Each structure stands twice: as C-alpha cells, then as structure tokens.
Short mmCIF file of C-alpha atoms and ligand atoms in Angstrom, two decimals:
data_model
loop_
_atom_site.label_atom_id
_atom_site.label_comp_id
_atom_site.label_asym_id
_atom_site.label_seq_id
_atom_site.Cartn_x
_atom_site.Cartn_y
_atom_site.Cartn_z
CA MET A 1182 -19.70 16.19 18.69
CA THR A 1183 -21.11 13.37 16.65
CA GLN A 1184 -18.55 10.95 15.30
CA LYS A 1185 -17.71 11.41 11.61
CA ILE A 1186 -17.72 8.43 9.29
CA ASP A 1187 -14.17 8.73 7.98
CA LEU A 1188 -13.61 6.86 4.72
CA ARG A 1189 -10.71 9.00 3.47
CA SER A 1190 -8.20 6.22 4.04
CA ASP A 1191 -7.45 3.11 6.07
CA THR A 1192 -4.56 5.13 7.54
CA VAL A 1193 -7.06 6.91 9.83
CA THR A 1194 -7.55 3.72 11.86
CA LEU A 1195 -6.84 3.99 15.58
CA PRO A 1196 -5.01 1.33 17.60
CA THR A 1197 -7.15 -1.33 19.26
CA PRO A 1198 -7.35 -1.52 23.08
CA GLN A 1199 -5.13 -4.61 22.91
CA MET A 1200 -2.51 -2.62 21.00
CA ARG A 1201 -2.54 0.19 23.58
CA GLU A 1202 -2.14 -2.38 26.34
CA ALA A 1203 0.77 -4.04 24.54
CA MET A 1204 2.43 -0.66 23.94
CA ALA A 1205 2.20 0.25 27.61
CA HIS A 1206 3.92 -2.94 28.69
CA ALA A 1207 6.40 -3.47 25.84
CA GLU A 1208 9.88 -4.64 26.77
CA LEU A 1209 12.30 -2.07 25.35
CA GLY A 1210 15.93 -1.46 24.45
CA ASP A 1211 17.96 0.61 21.97
CA ASP A 1212 17.03 -0.70 18.55
CA VAL A 1213 19.97 0.99 16.82
CA TYR A 1214 22.13 -1.36 18.92
CA GLY A 1215 19.79 -4.21 17.94
CA GLU A 1216 18.71 -4.44 21.59
CA ASP A 1217 14.98 -3.81 21.49
CA PRO A 1218 13.46 -7.25 22.07
CA THR A 1219 10.00 -6.16 20.88
CA VAL A 1220 11.32 -4.77 17.59
CA ASN A 1221 13.41 -7.90 17.14
CA ARG A 1222 10.35 -10.05 17.67
CA LEU A 1223 8.26 -8.03 15.20
CA GLU A 1224 11.04 -8.28 12.60
CA GLU A 1225 11.21 -12.05 13.08
CA MET A 1226 7.44 -12.32 12.71
CA ALA A 1227 7.49 -10.20 9.54
CA ALA A 1228 10.25 -12.32 8.01
CA ALA A 1229 8.30 -15.47 8.83
CA LYS A 1230 5.04 -14.09 7.42
CA THR A 1231 6.69 -13.11 4.13
CA ASN A 1232 8.93 -16.16 4.02
CA LYS A 1233 12.06 -14.03 3.76
CA GLU A 1234 15.30 -14.38 5.73
CA ALA A 1235 15.08 -11.05 7.50
CA ALA A 1236 13.02 -7.90 8.03
CA LEU A 1237 13.55 -4.30 9.09
CA PHE A 1238 11.10 -2.13 11.04
CA VAL A 1239 10.81 1.39 9.60
CA ALA A 1240 8.73 4.46 10.31
CA SER A 1241 6.44 4.39 7.28
CA GLY A 1242 5.58 2.81 3.96
CA THR A 1243 7.35 5.65 2.22
CA MET A 1244 10.52 4.99 4.20
CA ALA A 1245 10.29 1.25 3.52
CA ASN A 1246 10.13 1.86 -0.23
CA LEU A 1247 12.84 4.53 -0.14
CA VAL A 1248 15.22 2.32 1.85
CA ALA A 1249 14.46 -0.58 -0.51
CA LEU A 1250 15.24 1.52 -3.57
CA LEU A 1251 18.40 3.01 -2.01
CA THR A 1252 19.57 -0.51 -1.24
CA HIS A 1253 18.78 -2.00 -4.65
CA CYS A 1254 20.00 0.90 -6.77
CA GLY A 1255 22.93 3.27 -7.14
CA ARG A 1256 22.93 6.81 -8.53
CA GLY A 1257 21.97 6.89 -12.18
CA ASP A 1258 20.33 3.47 -12.07
CA GLU A 1259 16.86 3.06 -13.47
CA VAL A 1260 13.74 1.63 -11.83
CA ILE A 1261 10.79 0.38 -13.86
CA VAL A 1262 7.68 1.61 -12.09
CA GLY A 1263 3.99 2.08 -12.88
CA ASP A 1264 2.80 5.59 -13.72
CA LYS A 1265 0.13 5.26 -11.01
CA ALA A 1266 2.42 3.66 -8.44
CA HIS A 1267 2.62 5.15 -4.96
CA THR A 1268 6.42 5.14 -5.19
CA PHE A 1269 6.24 7.29 -8.31
CA VAL A 1270 3.21 9.51 -7.60
CA ASN A 1271 3.05 9.93 -3.84
CA GLU A 1272 6.53 9.64 -2.35
CA VAL A 1273 7.76 13.17 -3.06
CA GLY A 1274 10.22 12.00 -5.71
CA GLY A 1275 12.37 10.50 -2.94
CA MET A 1276 14.06 7.99 -5.21
CA ALA A 1277 15.33 10.81 -7.43
CA ALA A 1278 15.95 13.41 -4.73
CA LEU A 1279 17.74 11.17 -2.26
CA GLY A 1280 18.98 8.28 -4.37
CA GLY A 1281 19.71 9.79 -7.79
CA ILE A 1282 17.54 6.98 -9.13
CA GLN A 1283 15.74 7.49 -12.42
CA PRO A 1284 12.14 6.24 -12.65
CA ARG A 1285 11.21 4.65 -15.97
CA THR A 1286 7.43 4.77 -15.90
CA LEU A 1287 5.21 2.31 -17.73
CA PRO A 1288 1.43 2.60 -17.92
CA ASN A 1289 -0.37 0.79 -15.13
CA GLN A 1290 -3.12 -1.36 -16.58
CA PRO A 1291 -6.55 -0.92 -14.94
CA ASP A 1292 -5.88 -3.98 -12.76
CA GLY A 1293 -2.63 -2.53 -11.40
CA THR A 1294 -0.32 -4.70 -13.50
CA LEU A 1295 2.43 -3.58 -15.87
CA ALA A 1296 2.17 -5.29 -19.28
CA LEU A 1297 4.93 -7.88 -19.65
CA ASP A 1298 5.69 -6.67 -23.18
CA ASP A 1299 6.14 -3.15 -21.85
CA ILE A 1300 8.53 -4.39 -19.18
CA ARG A 1301 10.45 -6.50 -21.68
CA ALA A 1302 10.88 -3.51 -23.97
CA ALA A 1303 11.86 -1.18 -21.12
CA ILE A 1304 14.69 -3.30 -19.66
CA ARG A 1305 17.82 -1.77 -21.09
CA GLY A 1306 20.71 -3.62 -22.63
CA ASP A 1307 24.38 -2.86 -22.13
CA ASN A 1308 25.24 0.41 -23.83
CA VAL A 1309 27.66 3.08 -22.72
CA HIS A 1310 24.94 5.73 -23.18
CA TRP A 1311 22.23 4.11 -21.13
CA PRO A 1312 21.41 3.93 -17.45
CA ARG A 1313 21.33 0.42 -15.98
CA THR A 1314 17.91 -1.11 -15.32
CA ARG A 1315 18.28 -2.39 -11.75
CA LEU A 1316 14.80 -2.93 -10.46
CA ILE A 1317 11.13 -3.42 -11.24
CA THR A 1318 8.66 -2.29 -8.58
CA LEU A 1319 5.17 -3.72 -8.31
CA GLU A 1320 2.39 -2.56 -5.99
CA ASN A 1321 0.08 -5.10 -4.33
CA THR A 1322 -2.72 -4.20 -3.78
CA HIS A 1323 -2.57 -1.31 -6.19
CA ASN A 1324 -3.95 1.74 -4.42
CA ASN A 1325 -4.61 3.94 -7.48
CA CYS A 1326 -5.95 1.01 -9.51
CA TYR A 1327 -9.00 0.34 -7.35
CA GLY A 1328 -7.05 -1.57 -4.72
CA SER A 1329 -6.58 -4.43 -7.17
CA PRO A 1330 -4.67 -7.45 -5.90
CA LEU A 1331 -1.90 -8.86 -8.11
CA ALA A 1332 -2.21 -12.63 -8.48
CA PRO A 1333 0.68 -15.08 -7.89
CA ALA A 1334 0.84 -16.14 -11.56
CA TYR A 1335 1.36 -12.55 -12.70
CA ILE A 1336 3.98 -11.90 -10.01
CA TRP A 1337 5.83 -15.02 -11.10
CA SER A 1338 5.83 -13.93 -14.76
CA VAL A 1339 7.37 -10.55 -13.86
CA TYR A 1340 9.96 -12.22 -11.62
CA ASP A 1341 10.83 -14.77 -14.28
CA LEU A 1342 11.34 -12.03 -16.85
CA ALA A 1343 13.36 -9.93 -14.39
CA ASN A 1344 15.59 -12.89 -13.50
CA SER A 1345 16.26 -13.67 -17.13
CA ARG A 1346 17.57 -10.10 -17.56
CA GLY A 1347 19.46 -9.75 -14.28
CA VAL A 1348 16.97 -7.29 -12.78
CA LYS A 1349 15.56 -7.41 -9.22
CA VAL A 1350 11.93 -7.04 -8.14
CA HIS A 1351 10.61 -5.02 -5.20
CA THR A 1352 6.96 -5.11 -4.18
CA ASP A 1353 5.30 -2.19 -2.44
CA GLY A 1354 2.99 -4.40 -0.41
CA ALA A 1355 1.55 -1.64 1.76
CA ARG A 1356 -1.73 -3.62 1.61
CA ILE A 1357 -0.34 -7.08 0.86
CA PHE A 1358 -2.52 -8.68 3.54
CA ASN A 1359 -5.59 -7.28 1.78
CA ALA A 1360 -4.33 -9.01 -1.37
CA ALA A 1361 -3.80 -12.33 0.41
CA VAL A 1362 -7.25 -12.21 2.02
CA ALA A 1363 -9.00 -11.14 -1.21
CA LEU A 1364 -7.28 -13.80 -3.31
CA GLY A 1365 -7.58 -16.46 -0.61
CA VAL A 1366 -3.91 -17.42 -0.93
CA PRO A 1367 -1.20 -17.76 1.73
CA MET A 1368 1.06 -14.69 2.00
CA ALA A 1369 4.04 -16.76 0.86
CA GLU A 1370 2.40 -17.14 -2.56
CA LEU A 1371 2.58 -13.37 -2.99
CA THR A 1372 6.07 -12.90 -1.62
CA ARG A 1373 7.95 -15.88 -3.08
CA HIS A 1374 8.60 -14.24 -6.43
CA THR A 1375 9.77 -10.84 -5.34
CA ASP A 1376 13.27 -10.16 -4.03
CA THR A 1377 12.04 -7.69 -1.46
CA ILE A 1378 8.67 -6.59 -0.12
CA SER A 1379 7.48 -3.79 2.14
CA PHE A 1380 4.21 -3.85 4.03
CA CYS A 1381 2.41 -1.44 6.33
CA LEU A 1382 1.09 -2.01 9.84
CA SER A 1383 -0.64 1.36 9.95
CA LYS A 1384 -3.26 0.91 7.25
CA GLY A 1385 -5.92 -1.82 7.39
CA LEU A 1386 -4.05 -3.55 10.22
CA SER A 1387 -4.70 -0.45 12.39
CA ALA A 1388 -1.39 -0.10 14.20
CA PRO A 1389 -0.49 3.53 14.83
CA VAL A 1390 2.92 3.59 13.11
CA GLY A 1391 5.26 1.44 11.12
CA SER A 1392 6.15 -0.69 8.14
CA LEU A 1393 8.41 -3.63 7.50
CA LEU A 1394 10.90 -4.20 4.70
CA CYS A 1395 11.62 -7.89 4.12
CA GLY A 1396 14.28 -9.65 2.05
CA SER A 1397 17.49 -11.66 2.22
CA ARG A 1398 19.74 -11.37 5.27
CA ASN A 1399 22.42 -9.51 3.28
CA PHE A 1400 19.92 -7.13 1.73
CA ILE A 1401 18.37 -6.26 5.09
CA ALA A 1402 21.82 -5.70 6.65
CA GLU A 1403 22.53 -3.12 3.95
CA ALA A 1404 19.02 -1.68 4.25
CA ARG A 1405 19.64 -1.20 7.98
CA ARG A 1406 22.54 1.13 7.12
CA ASN A 1407 20.34 3.04 4.68
CA ARG A 1408 17.56 3.33 7.26
CA LYS A 1409 20.10 4.95 9.60
CA MET A 1410 21.26 7.24 6.80
CA VAL A 1411 17.77 8.62 6.24
CA GLY A 1412 17.32 9.18 9.97
CA GLY A 1413 15.17 6.16 10.62
CA GLY A 1414 17.06 4.61 13.55
CA MET A 1415 14.34 4.79 16.20
CA ARG A 1416 15.86 3.66 19.55
CA GLN A 1417 13.11 2.38 21.93
CA ALA A 1418 10.85 1.65 18.97
CA GLY A 1419 9.42 -1.36 20.77
CA VAL A 1420 6.55 0.85 22.00
CA LEU A 1421 5.48 1.00 18.34
CA ALA A 1422 6.50 -2.51 17.40
CA ALA A 1423 4.34 -3.88 20.22
CA ALA A 1424 1.24 -2.59 18.45
CA GLY A 1425 2.54 -4.06 15.21
CA ILE A 1426 2.81 -7.50 16.79
CA VAL A 1427 -0.83 -7.31 17.89
CA ALA A 1428 -1.73 -6.15 14.37
CA LEU A 1429 -0.12 -9.22 12.81
CA GLU A 1430 -1.64 -11.52 15.41
CA THR A 1431 -5.21 -10.21 15.40
CA MET A 1432 -6.04 -7.91 12.50
CA ILE A 1433 -5.42 -9.85 9.28
CA ASN A 1434 -8.44 -12.10 8.92
CA ARG A 1435 -10.90 -9.31 9.67
CA LEU A 1436 -9.81 -7.50 6.49
CA ALA A 1437 -12.45 -9.67 4.79
CA ASP A 1438 -15.10 -7.55 6.58
CA ASP A 1439 -13.61 -4.38 5.05
CA HIS A 1440 -13.71 -5.98 1.61
CA ALA A 1441 -17.34 -7.03 2.06
CA ASN A 1442 -18.23 -3.50 3.21
CA ALA A 1443 -16.45 -1.96 0.22
CA ARG A 1444 -18.25 -4.26 -2.20
CA TYR A 1445 -21.59 -3.52 -0.52
CA LEU A 1446 -20.94 0.22 -0.74
CA ALA A 1447 -19.98 -0.07 -4.42
CA GLU A 1448 -23.00 -2.18 -5.32
CA SER A 1449 -25.33 0.18 -3.47
CA ILE A 1450 -24.14 3.40 -5.09
CA ALA A 1451 -23.39 2.10 -8.60
CA ASP A 1452 -26.96 2.75 -9.80
CA ILE A 1453 -27.30 6.26 -8.38
CA PRO A 1454 -27.92 8.62 -11.31
CA GLY A 1455 -24.79 10.71 -11.86
CA ILE A 1456 -22.34 8.06 -10.61
CA ASP A 1457 -20.13 5.82 -12.74
CA LEU A 1458 -18.84 2.75 -10.96
CA ASP A 1459 -18.30 -0.90 -11.85
CA PRO A 1460 -18.66 -2.83 -8.56
CA ALA A 1461 -16.85 -5.84 -10.06
CA ARG A 1462 -13.64 -3.80 -9.92
CA VAL A 1463 -13.88 -3.53 -6.15
CA ARG A 1464 -11.87 -6.49 -4.90
CA THR A 1465 -10.48 -5.19 -1.61
CA ASN A 1466 -11.19 -2.15 0.59
CA ILE A 1467 -10.89 0.72 -1.91
CA VAL A 1468 -13.85 2.12 -3.84
CA PHE A 1469 -13.33 4.69 -6.57
CA PHE A 1470 -16.33 6.30 -8.21
CA ASP A 1471 -16.67 8.92 -10.90
CA LEU A 1472 -19.18 11.76 -11.08
CA GLN A 1473 -20.78 12.27 -14.46
CA THR A 1474 -20.60 15.74 -16.00
CA ASP A 1475 -24.21 16.57 -15.12
CA ALA A 1476 -23.51 15.84 -11.41
CA PRO A 1477 -21.66 18.23 -9.08
CA ASN A 1478 -17.87 17.85 -9.21
CA ALA A 1479 -15.84 15.91 -6.67
CA ALA A 1480 -14.80 18.93 -4.58
CA GLU A 1481 -18.44 19.91 -4.18
CA ILE A 1482 -19.55 16.38 -3.28
CA GLU A 1483 -16.70 16.14 -0.78
CA GLN A 1484 -17.97 19.27 0.97
CA ARG A 1485 -21.61 18.18 0.92
CA LEU A 1486 -20.69 14.80 2.39
CA ALA A 1487 -18.52 16.41 5.06
CA ARG A 1488 -21.48 18.54 6.12
CA ALA A 1489 -23.45 15.31 6.48
CA GLY A 1490 -20.67 13.84 8.65
CA VAL A 1491 -19.15 11.56 5.99
CA LEU A 1492 -15.53 12.08 4.94
CA ILE A 1493 -14.66 10.84 1.45
CA SER A 1494 -11.78 12.36 -0.55
CA ALA A 1495 -11.95 13.91 -3.98
CA SER A 1496 -9.11 12.26 -5.86
CA GLY A 1497 -9.59 14.07 -9.15
CA GLU A 1498 -11.88 16.63 -10.75
CA ARG A 1499 -14.69 14.05 -10.98
CA ARG A 1500 -13.27 11.11 -9.05
CA MET A 1501 -13.75 10.16 -5.41
CA ARG A 1502 -12.17 7.49 -3.26
CA ALA A 1503 -13.69 5.78 -0.24
CA VAL A 1504 -11.72 3.27 1.85
CA THR A 1505 -13.29 0.87 4.35
CA HIS A 1506 -11.42 -0.18 7.46
CA TYR A 1507 -11.49 -1.23 11.11
CA GLY A 1508 -14.03 0.92 12.96
CA ILE A 1509 -16.40 1.18 9.99
CA ALA A 1510 -19.45 -1.00 10.57
CA ARG A 1511 -22.21 -1.97 8.14
CA ALA A 1512 -24.45 0.71 9.68
CA ASP A 1513 -21.82 3.34 8.80
CA VAL A 1514 -21.81 2.10 5.22
CA ASP A 1515 -25.62 2.37 5.13
CA ALA A 1516 -25.40 5.95 6.41
CA THR A 1517 -22.73 6.68 3.78
CA ILE A 1518 -24.92 5.32 1.00
CA ASP A 1519 -27.78 7.63 2.08
CA ALA A 1520 -25.42 10.60 2.31
CA ILE A 1521 -24.02 9.96 -1.18
CA LYS A 1522 -27.52 9.61 -2.66
CA SER A 1523 -28.56 12.91 -1.22
CA ALA A 1524 -25.28 14.74 -2.03
CA VAL A 1525 -25.34 13.71 -5.68
CA SER A 1526 -29.04 14.48 -6.21
CA ARG A 1527 -29.25 17.89 -4.49
CA HIS A 1528 -28.81 20.88 -6.78
CA ASP A 1529 -27.77 23.69 -4.49
C1 LIG B 1927 0.50 1.61 -1.90
C2 LIG B 1927 1.12 2.48 -0.86
N1 LIG B 1927 2.44 2.42 -0.67
C3 LIG B 1927 3.06 3.17 0.26
C4 LIG B 1927 2.33 4.03 1.05
C5 LIG B 1927 3.08 4.91 2.03
O1 LIG B 1927 2.80 4.65 3.33
P1 LIG B 1927 3.06 5.76 4.48
O2 LIG B 1927 1.90 6.68 4.42
O3 LIG B 1927 3.16 4.94 5.72
O4 LIG B 1927 4.35 6.43 4.14
C6 LIG B 1927 0.96 4.13 0.89
C7 LIG B 1927 0.17 5.06 1.74
O5 LIG B 1927 -1.02 5.22 1.62
C8 LIG B 1927 0.33 3.34 -0.10
O6 LIG B 1927 -0.99 3.40 -0.32
#
C-alpha cells in the first residue's frame, strides 16, 4: 500500500525512533505515589520550560484543560472563553458536564484574540444574582483561527486586566511551542503572564501521548487531586513520559520546517481558481482554505483528495484544514499541491 500524505492534523505524528528507544528503557515507578522518576523528570522539565513552579503530566490536552478549569473554578463559576476555542467547541462540554462551570463566550477575532473591551465588559461585578467570573482562557496558537500565535504584548494586556479585576488566566497552549518558534521569542515570554498553561506533547512534538499542565506549586498540588478524580492517575506512566522528554529535547526547533511547509502550501494553492486563501494568515502549521461556491464542496474535495492519497479534512461546508507536521517533507507538499489543483478543477 502506498503511504498516504496525512495532513488531517499534527496529532497523527508517530513517535521518532529515539522516542521508542527511550520508552523501551524508561526507568519506572508508580506515579500516583509520585515514584515514577521519568514522569518526575518530565514534569520538572515542563516547569522549567514554562518558567512555572510545578507541572503535572496528564493523558491529553483535553484532560489538561479540564483539570485546569476544575482547579480554578467551582460549580456555578463563569469562565470567559472564545467562541472558537478548543475548550468551548471541542472538549465535549466537559467544563459544564463535570465542573458545573458556565462558559461565557466572546467572539474570537480572526487572529485568535479576544477583544479587551469585550473582556472588560464581560467580567462580572459583585451581585447576588450573578455567577462569579473566575477565569479567562486564551488559546495559543489558536487552532480554529488559522493557528495564529498570540503575542506577548497581547497576553500581558489580558493578564493585566484580569489581575485588576481579581480574575485568573489559563492558556490552552496545546501548540505553544509553535507560537514561540513562529514569533521567535523564548517560551517564558508567552507563559509569564498567564497563571496556568497546558501544552501538548502529542501534536507537532510527535510524542505518542500526553500533555502537561503548569502553574504554581499550590495550584499543581490541587490539580493533582483533580487529575485523580477524573481517572487520570496513570501509574507507570514513565513509558509515555520518556517519549515526552525526547520530544522536548529534540522536536521543538524543527517546528520551523512545518511552518515553512505550511506557508509554501498556502502560497502555492492561493491562486488556484475556486480557492479563497490569504497566505499571510498562515503563521504556523495550520492552513485553512475556503472553496468558492462554483467549486465542489469540502466533503467532495476531501473524497477526491483521499482517492489521490492525500488526507485533508473538511472543517465546514466549504472550508478545509491542512496541518503540516513531522513526517511531511517538501516533496509531500508538492504532491499535495498537485492533488488539490486537480481535485478543485475536475468536474465529475
Ligand atoms: C488547541 C487545542 N487544545 C486542546 C486540544 C486537545 O488535545 P487532545 O486531543 O490531546 O485532547 C487540541 C487538540 O487538537 C487543540 O487543538
């Protein structure tokens, strides 16, 4: 079987040979007792990378955000969140179902930000009728907003506003390393002005499983209880953490290649008749493009591309999303460009 070019997500990445090697030889213990040396090492590395006091290894990005929200908020509390945010759109309503937390959605701007005036107006005062605004969540990079990175100055302005109103900030940093690489800033610049941050090992960094939640020592101690509550105590999790350590040691700088491939893909397909796409919006590894009304719809293009061995997801009636990642070389992008040209132009 010929290998498919799979651009559905950076979550399809497979572990590197070095990761498999590290997993096979990882030193292990029971992590619920705090005795897995490999997990402990990964958590220390994550805390150091994000410049926070402590970190917690969890099963997924969804669990990292859920545990963060459960730790920040009580039942009936309100979270300010973007209407395109992963935590709001794609996490099965976990904050409401499991935490009794009420999302207060604000429109995400095209660059993934929330307008400061909107946030200011949404933070509630003290009134016996109202829920308490506990938390603002940001997403960096913003998946549904073209993988846009949020810049340090913006993050600071949200944090400053939140502080002045006694509200905390959590960042869903599933792809925070993509943001750091794209903006050319040290990670600490992106994590300094958020109380807590989650990031994923299993997306562009190519580890098979796992995310980290980072914050103050007290916060992480409480989060550890909440991780246990949602069934996330993982025992000899060092077999997974070992791959995560390799991910942090070897897979960050190469994200620049994914960004260059995404930009190249965007620039090469932007002029195809029937496609709407502004390549300048592609700043990291996510390319959205829209199909004009005289072109086939996204479901049809998805099928045509799949028949040509290229997997790209329809993410709306006329919208498609392609994500570049480890394992996708420039030649694969060239083949993808040809496949898209032919899929959009054929009228069958
Ligand atoms: C921005 C963002 N946050 C969180 C997640 C959730 O990660 P996981 O699939 O590991 O639960 C994703 C997954 O794609 C994501 O894109």
